[in-house]
Amino acid sequence: MTMVGALLEANARFAETFDASGIHAPRFALLTCMDGRLDPARFLDLAPGDAHVIRNAGGRADADAIRSIVVSYRLLGTREIVVVHHEDCGMMRFTNDELRDMLRADLGLDASQIDFLPFSDLDESVRVDVRMLRQCPLIPDAIPISGFVYDVSSGRLREVR
Ligand SMILES: [Zn+2]
């Protein structure tokens, strides 16, 4: 039994009262973790259209995140980048070797070429990703980039400098 039936029912209810008017072009790109406890629309009070929200495990500035950010600013007009990692992130609970061992045990596959981008120092992970974006030649210096940690227990953002 999959989730799809329930999801379609929920969508049908949503669409009954949906109104697409007034949705504007996004002004900034938000890179954050896929963690289900993070709801950027709520913790940043975003309306539909306010941001391009790019999510992955950890909110890491990997090649695919950069791909989306370049499309976001260059083709779709966003003018600022915000990186948000968070307390109690699952990416701090494993190492590359541990996950690779699991995959080898489960599937008999060698994932040694994949960096899953786990981290042990939360603030440093934000600094690393902001620096990665800042130093990316595809992203102009004129675009402000800032980094934050979101506290899943208080709902508060804290800037990381
Ligand atoms: Zn996370």
XYZ file of N, CA and C and ligand atoms in Angstrom:
484
model
N 0.855 -1.207 0.000
C 0.000 0.000 0.000
C 0.885 1.249 0.000
N 0.740 2.069 -1.025
C 1.553 3.284 -1.111
C 0.764 4.483 -0.590
N 1.442 5.604 -0.555
C 0.844 6.847 -0.077
C -0.010 7.528 -1.145
N 0.105 7.068 -2.389
C -0.411 7.869 -3.506
C -1.902 8.167 -3.402
N -2.705 7.181 -3.003
C -4.151 7.399 -2.909
C -4.490 8.531 -1.960
N -3.883 8.507 -0.782
C -4.146 9.547 0.219
C -3.643 10.904 -0.270
N -2.520 10.878 -0.977
C -1.972 12.148 -1.477
C -2.902 12.767 -2.510
N -3.453 11.931 -3.382
C -4.362 12.457 -4.405
C -5.656 12.989 -3.793
N -6.119 12.334 -2.765
C -7.321 12.840 -2.077
C -7.036 14.203 -1.444
N -5.870 14.309 -0.802
C -5.493 15.584 -0.179
C -5.373 16.667 -1.239
N -4.822 16.308 -2.389
C -4.660 17.303 -3.457
C -6.009 17.755 -4.006
N -6.946 16.823 -4.109
C -8.267 17.187 -4.627
C -8.926 18.209 -3.702
N -8.767 18.008 -2.400
C -9.333 18.972 -1.434
C -8.641 20.331 -1.585
N -7.315 20.295 -1.746
C -6.541 21.524 -1.914
C -6.985 22.302 -3.147
N -7.156 21.578 -4.262
C -7.465 22.219 -5.539
C -8.853 22.854 -5.552
N -9.753 22.368 -4.681
C -11.115 22.920 -4.640
C -11.114 24.415 -4.335
N -10.199 24.852 -3.509
C -10.185 26.268 -3.117
C -8.935 26.995 -3.607
N -8.156 26.354 -4.491
C -6.897 26.939 -4.928
C -7.111 28.196 -5.769
N -6.261 29.195 -5.548
C -6.336 30.442 -6.302
C -4.921 30.819 -6.743
N -4.661 30.772 -8.052
C -3.306 31.032 -8.559
C -3.031 32.515 -8.756
N -4.023 33.364 -8.540
C -3.794 34.792 -8.790
C -2.879 35.381 -7.716
N -2.095 36.362 -8.103
C -1.249 37.061 -7.134
C 0.068 36.378 -6.848
N 0.367 35.265 -7.492
C 1.653 34.607 -7.263
C 2.701 35.282 -8.131
N 3.724 35.871 -7.479
C 4.740 36.642 -8.200
C 5.999 35.811 -8.403
N 6.972 36.426 -9.080
C 8.234 35.734 -9.339
C 9.091 35.716 -8.073
N 9.753 34.594 -7.792
C 10.575 34.497 -6.588
C 11.679 35.538 -6.545
N 11.994 36.020 -5.332
C 13.028 37.047 -5.147
C 14.331 36.475 -4.606
N 14.253 35.289 -4.018
C 15.490 34.690 -3.508
C 15.430 33.179 -3.608
N 16.622 32.575 -3.508
C 16.715 31.116 -3.512
C 17.099 30.658 -2.116
N 16.398 29.675 -1.624
C 16.668 29.109 -0.305
C 17.179 27.689 -0.484
N 18.365 27.426 0.040
C 18.918 26.075 0.012
C 18.813 25.501 1.406
N 18.047 24.422 1.555
C 17.875 23.867 2.895
C 17.718 22.354 2.852
N 17.641 21.769 4.057
C 17.574 20.306 4.183
C 16.174 19.795 3.865
N 16.125 18.556 3.438
C 14.838 17.921 3.125
C 14.086 17.463 4.388
N 14.688 17.634 5.546
C 14.083 17.169 6.805
C 12.621 17.614 6.909
N 11.740 16.680 7.223
C 10.303 16.955 7.251
C 9.880 17.942 8.323
N 10.762 18.158 9.327
C 10.403 19.113 10.391
C 10.595 20.553 9.956
N 11.270 20.754 8.835
C 11.511 22.113 8.347
C 10.453 22.476 7.318
N 9.684 23.502 7.611
C 8.687 23.982 6.665
C 8.990 25.455 6.403
N 9.851 25.740 5.398
C 10.302 27.123 5.164
C 9.153 28.098 4.950
N 8.073 27.645 4.314
C 6.950 28.555 4.079
C 6.411 29.069 5.406
N 6.494 28.214 6.446
C 5.991 28.637 7.762
C 7.052 29.376 8.549
N 8.313 28.846 8.590
C 9.273 29.507 9.485
C 9.824 30.797 8.894
N 9.604 31.043 7.599
C 9.984 32.333 6.998
C 8.757 33.113 6.519
N 7.575 32.591 6.839
C 6.325 33.244 6.452
C 6.302 33.552 4.950
N 6.578 32.546 4.149
C 6.624 32.720 2.699
C 5.261 32.471 2.079
N 4.906 33.311 1.128
C 3.724 33.053 0.316
C 4.180 32.298 -0.932
N 3.239 31.596 -1.594
C 3.622 30.923 -2.841
C 4.261 31.933 -3.794
N 5.383 31.556 -4.378
C 6.068 32.449 -5.295
C 7.184 33.255 -4.656
N 7.274 33.296 -3.339
C 8.297 34.132 -2.698
C 9.722 33.634 -2.927
N 9.904 32.317 -3.018
C 11.265 31.783 -3.078
C 11.347 30.534 -3.941
N 12.524 30.315 -4.501
C 12.855 28.985 -5.005
C 13.435 28.212 -3.827
N 12.770 27.186 -3.397
C 13.260 26.391 -2.277
C 13.913 25.135 -2.831
N 15.230 25.053 -2.643
C 16.020 23.944 -3.164
C 16.388 23.075 -1.972
N 15.976 21.833 -1.996
C 16.172 20.979 -0.831
C 16.914 19.712 -1.199
N 17.783 19.299 -0.294
C 18.426 17.994 -0.417
C 18.818 17.534 0.981
N 19.428 16.379 1.085
C 19.838 15.875 2.389
C 20.928 16.782 2.951
N 20.603 17.511 3.998
C 21.558 18.398 4.644
C 21.498 19.837 4.170
N 20.833 20.095 3.037
C 20.867 21.450 2.464
C 22.259 21.798 1.962
N 22.943 20.796 1.403
C 24.335 20.968 0.997
C 24.457 21.630 -0.383
N 25.514 22.426 -0.538
C 25.771 23.130 -1.805
C 26.543 22.211 -2.751
N 25.891 21.147 -3.154
C 26.538 20.221 -4.077
C 26.307 20.677 -5.524
N 26.814 19.898 -6.464
C 26.739 20.322 -7.869
C 25.298 20.509 -8.320
N 24.402 19.684 -7.826
C 23.017 19.805 -8.274
C 22.326 21.026 -7.656
N 22.668 21.331 -6.408
C 22.130 22.550 -5.796
C 22.625 23.774 -6.565
N 23.893 23.766 -6.926
C 24.451 24.891 -7.693
C 23.758 25.007 -9.051
N 23.512 23.880 -9.677
C 22.771 23.877 -10.950
C 21.433 24.614 -10.772
N 20.695 24.274 -9.727
C 19.388 24.902 -9.516
C 19.531 26.386 -9.188
N 20.557 26.734 -8.399
C 20.756 28.133 -8.020
C 21.107 28.977 -9.245
N 21.914 28.448 -10.146
C 22.261 29.196 -11.360
C 21.010 29.424 -12.215
N 20.202 28.402 -12.359
C 18.944 28.572 -13.105
C 18.071 29.607 -12.401
N 18.046 29.554 -11.073
C 17.205 30.449 -10.279
C 17.570 31.918 -10.496
N 18.873 32.257 -10.395
C 19.210 33.684 -10.515
C 19.337 34.128 -11.961
N 19.915 33.247 -12.812
C 20.249 33.712 -14.164
C 19.047 33.707 -15.094
N 18.191 32.703 -14.945
C 17.042 32.597 -15.845
C 15.742 33.055 -15.203
N 15.680 33.010 -13.881
C 14.403 33.268 -13.226
C 14.440 34.463 -12.276
N 15.590 35.146 -12.217
C 15.627 36.477 -11.640
C 15.749 36.605 -10.139
N 16.089 35.545 -9.412
C 16.288 35.735 -7.974
C 17.587 36.495 -7.744
N 17.672 37.214 -6.611
C 18.784 38.133 -6.380
C 19.481 37.931 -5.041
N 19.208 36.814 -4.373
C 19.840 36.574 -3.082
C 19.757 35.077 -2.796
N 20.746 34.582 -2.052
C 20.770 33.155 -1.704
C 20.858 33.023 -0.189
N 20.013 32.169 0.363
C 20.016 31.907 1.797
C 20.187 30.403 2.007
N 21.170 30.049 2.838
C 21.438 28.646 3.162
C 20.967 28.385 4.588
N 20.157 27.351 4.781
C 19.676 27.015 6.125
C 19.934 25.537 6.418
N 20.830 25.272 7.354
C 20.970 23.916 7.897
C 20.231 23.904 9.235
N 20.234 22.761 9.925
C 19.421 22.740 11.150
C 19.977 21.819 12.225
N 19.589 22.149 13.461
C 19.953 21.315 14.612
C 19.359 19.918 14.429
N 20.037 18.935 14.991
C 19.553 17.555 14.994
C 19.408 16.980 13.588
N 20.258 17.457 12.668
C 20.165 16.981 11.283
C 20.654 15.531 11.192
N 19.910 14.730 10.440
C 20.287 13.333 10.241
C 21.644 13.169 9.581
N 22.107 14.205 8.910
C 23.401 14.132 8.223
C 24.567 14.159 9.196
N 24.270 14.381 10.500
C 25.327 14.352 11.510
C 25.363 12.999 12.208
N 24.497 12.077 11.777
C 24.388 10.805 12.492
C 25.015 9.627 11.757
N 25.710 9.886 10.657
C 26.379 8.780 9.956
C 27.626 9.306 9.276
N 28.487 8.388 8.902
C 29.666 8.748 8.111
C 29.502 8.151 6.720
N 30.260 8.653 5.795
C 30.254 8.060 4.450
C 30.502 6.561 4.521
N 31.490 6.151 5.322
C 31.835 4.724 5.368
C 30.690 3.892 5.925
N 29.986 4.427 6.930
C 28.857 3.671 7.490
C 27.756 3.464 6.445
N 27.426 4.508 5.721
C 26.371 4.367 4.707
C 26.841 3.472 3.560
N 28.093 3.621 3.188
C 28.620 2.748 2.125
C 28.577 1.283 2.553
N 28.909 1.031 3.839
C 28.853 -0.352 4.345
C 27.424 -0.889 4.287
N 26.445 -0.054 4.649
C 25.034 -0.485 4.594
C 24.642 -0.850 3.176
N 25.049 -0.017 2.228
C 24.660 -0.254 0.838
C 25.340 -1.519 0.299
N 26.578 -1.727 0.763
C 27.275 -2.936 0.330
C 26.558 -4.160 0.900
N 26.142 -4.075 2.178
C 25.464 -5.197 2.823
C 24.085 -5.437 2.205
N 23.340 -4.347 1.940
C 21.963 -4.480 1.414
C 21.952 -4.924 -0.036
N 22.800 -4.302 -0.822
C 22.668 -4.400 -2.275
C 23.874 -5.017 -2.959
N 24.930 -5.221 -2.204
C 26.154 -5.734 -2.798
C 26.825 -4.733 -3.721
N 26.520 -3.459 -3.518
C 27.053 -2.434 -4.412
C 28.179 -1.652 -3.747
N 29.096 -1.190 -4.572
C 30.203 -0.373 -4.108
C 29.853 1.105 -4.320
N 29.594 1.816 -3.227
C 29.247 3.246 -3.324
C 30.417 4.107 -2.880
N 31.619 3.579 -2.990
C 32.785 4.304 -2.477
C 33.070 5.588 -3.249
N 32.505 5.714 -4.433
C 32.719 6.926 -5.219
C 31.754 8.054 -4.845
N 30.749 7.719 -4.043
C 29.738 8.729 -3.707
C 30.051 9.366 -2.355
N 30.152 10.710 -2.345
C 30.242 11.441 -1.088
C 28.827 11.866 -0.724
N 28.290 11.309 0.351
C 26.919 11.623 0.749
C 26.846 12.942 1.522
N 28.000 13.580 1.734
C 28.112 14.898 2.358
C 27.574 14.964 3.783
N 27.847 13.927 4.593
C 27.505 14.051 6.014
C 28.451 15.051 6.662
N 28.124 15.498 7.882
C 29.019 16.431 8.577
C 28.903 16.230 10.078
N 29.914 16.700 10.804
C 29.895 16.546 12.257
C 29.799 17.900 12.961
N 30.193 18.971 12.271
C 30.149 20.316 12.868
C 29.107 21.143 12.114
N 28.006 21.407 12.794
C 26.859 22.042 12.133
C 27.193 23.436 11.601
N 27.735 24.309 12.473
C 28.045 25.667 12.022
C 29.064 25.651 10.887
N 30.044 24.760 11.016
C 31.073 24.689 9.983
C 30.464 24.223 8.654
N 29.468 23.342 8.712
C 28.833 22.881 7.467
C 28.148 24.046 6.746
N 27.582 24.973 7.528
C 26.964 26.157 6.917
C 28.044 27.027 6.279
N 29.136 27.246 7.030
C 30.229 28.077 6.489
C 30.808 27.477 5.221
N 31.000 26.171 5.241
C 31.570 25.491 4.065
C 30.661 25.695 2.855
N 29.346 25.552 3.056
C 28.439 25.651 1.910
C 28.294 27.090 1.416
N 28.274 28.055 2.355
C 28.234 29.465 1.933
C 29.504 29.790 1.145
N 30.642 29.311 1.653
C 31.918 29.556 0.968
C 31.928 28.887 -0.412
N 31.397 27.679 -0.468
C 31.334 26.952 -1.744
C 30.557 27.762 -2.786
N 29.421 28.345 -2.371
C 28.608 29.146 -3.291
C 29.315 30.459 -3.620
N 29.931 31.077 -2.566
C 30.625 32.356 -2.756
C 31.779 32.223 -3.754
N 32.456 31.079 -3.690
C 33.628 30.873 -4.543
C 33.267 30.284 -5.906
N 31.997 29.928 -6.082
C 31.599 29.322 -7.356
C 31.638 30.387 -8.457
N 32.420 30.167 -9.496
C 32.541 31.168 -10.559
C 31.220 31.427 -11.293
N 30.275 30.510 -11.175
C 28.985 30.665 -11.854
C 28.045 31.620 -11.113
N 28.402 31.968 -9.872
C 27.532 32.836 -9.071
C 28.226 34.182 -8.865
N 27.665 35.271 -9.396
C 28.318 36.587 -9.325
C 28.460 37.085 -7.887
N 29.519 37.862 -7.649
C 29.784 38.409 -6.314
C 28.661 39.333 -5.839
N 27.917 39.910 -6.773
C 26.869 40.866 -6.403
C 25.683 40.191 -5.706
N 25.621 38.875 -5.761
C 24.492 38.189 -5.128
C 24.816 37.902 -3.663
N 24.066 38.506 -2.735
C 24.330 38.249 -1.319
C 24.012 36.794 -0.962
N 24.895 36.205 -0.142
C 24.693 34.823 0.307
C 24.843 34.812 1.823
N 23.852 34.298 2.525
C 23.965 34.229 3.977
C 23.606 32.831 4.458
N 24.105 32.488 5.651
C 23.919 31.138 6.171
C 23.317 31.143 7.565
N 22.450 30.191 7.836
C 21.736 30.121 9.103
C 21.616 28.682 9.584
N 21.377 28.563 10.901
C 20.989 27.283 11.489
C 19.572 27.454 12.032
N 18.722 26.504 11.709
C 17.346 26.494 12.211
C 17.268 25.515 13.375
N 16.662 25.970 14.470
C 16.526 25.112 15.642
C 15.161 24.420 15.578
N 15.176 23.102 15.403
C 13.912 22.372 15.232
C 13.073 22.352 16.513
N 13.676 22.667 17.666
C 12.880 22.644 18.895
C 12.269 24.009 19.222
N 12.909 25.102 18.771
C 12.360 26.439 19.073
C 11.740 27.107 17.846
N 12.091 26.614 16.638
C 11.617 27.260 15.417
C 12.412 28.484 15.031
N 13.489 28.758 15.795
C 14.269 29.977 15.573
C 15.433 29.772 14.628
N 15.712 30.823 13.833
C 16.894 30.858 12.969
C 18.012 31.612 13.677
N 19.233 31.129 13.457
C 20.418 31.794 14.017
C 21.401 31.946 12.872
N 21.894 33.192 12.691
C 22.842 33.398 11.594
C 24.204 32.801 11.932
N 24.852 32.234 10.937
C 26.208 31.706 11.085
C 27.132 32.589 10.281
N 28.137 33.162 10.944
C 29.074 34.038 10.258
C 30.417 33.369 10.114
Zn 18.702 17.683 7.930
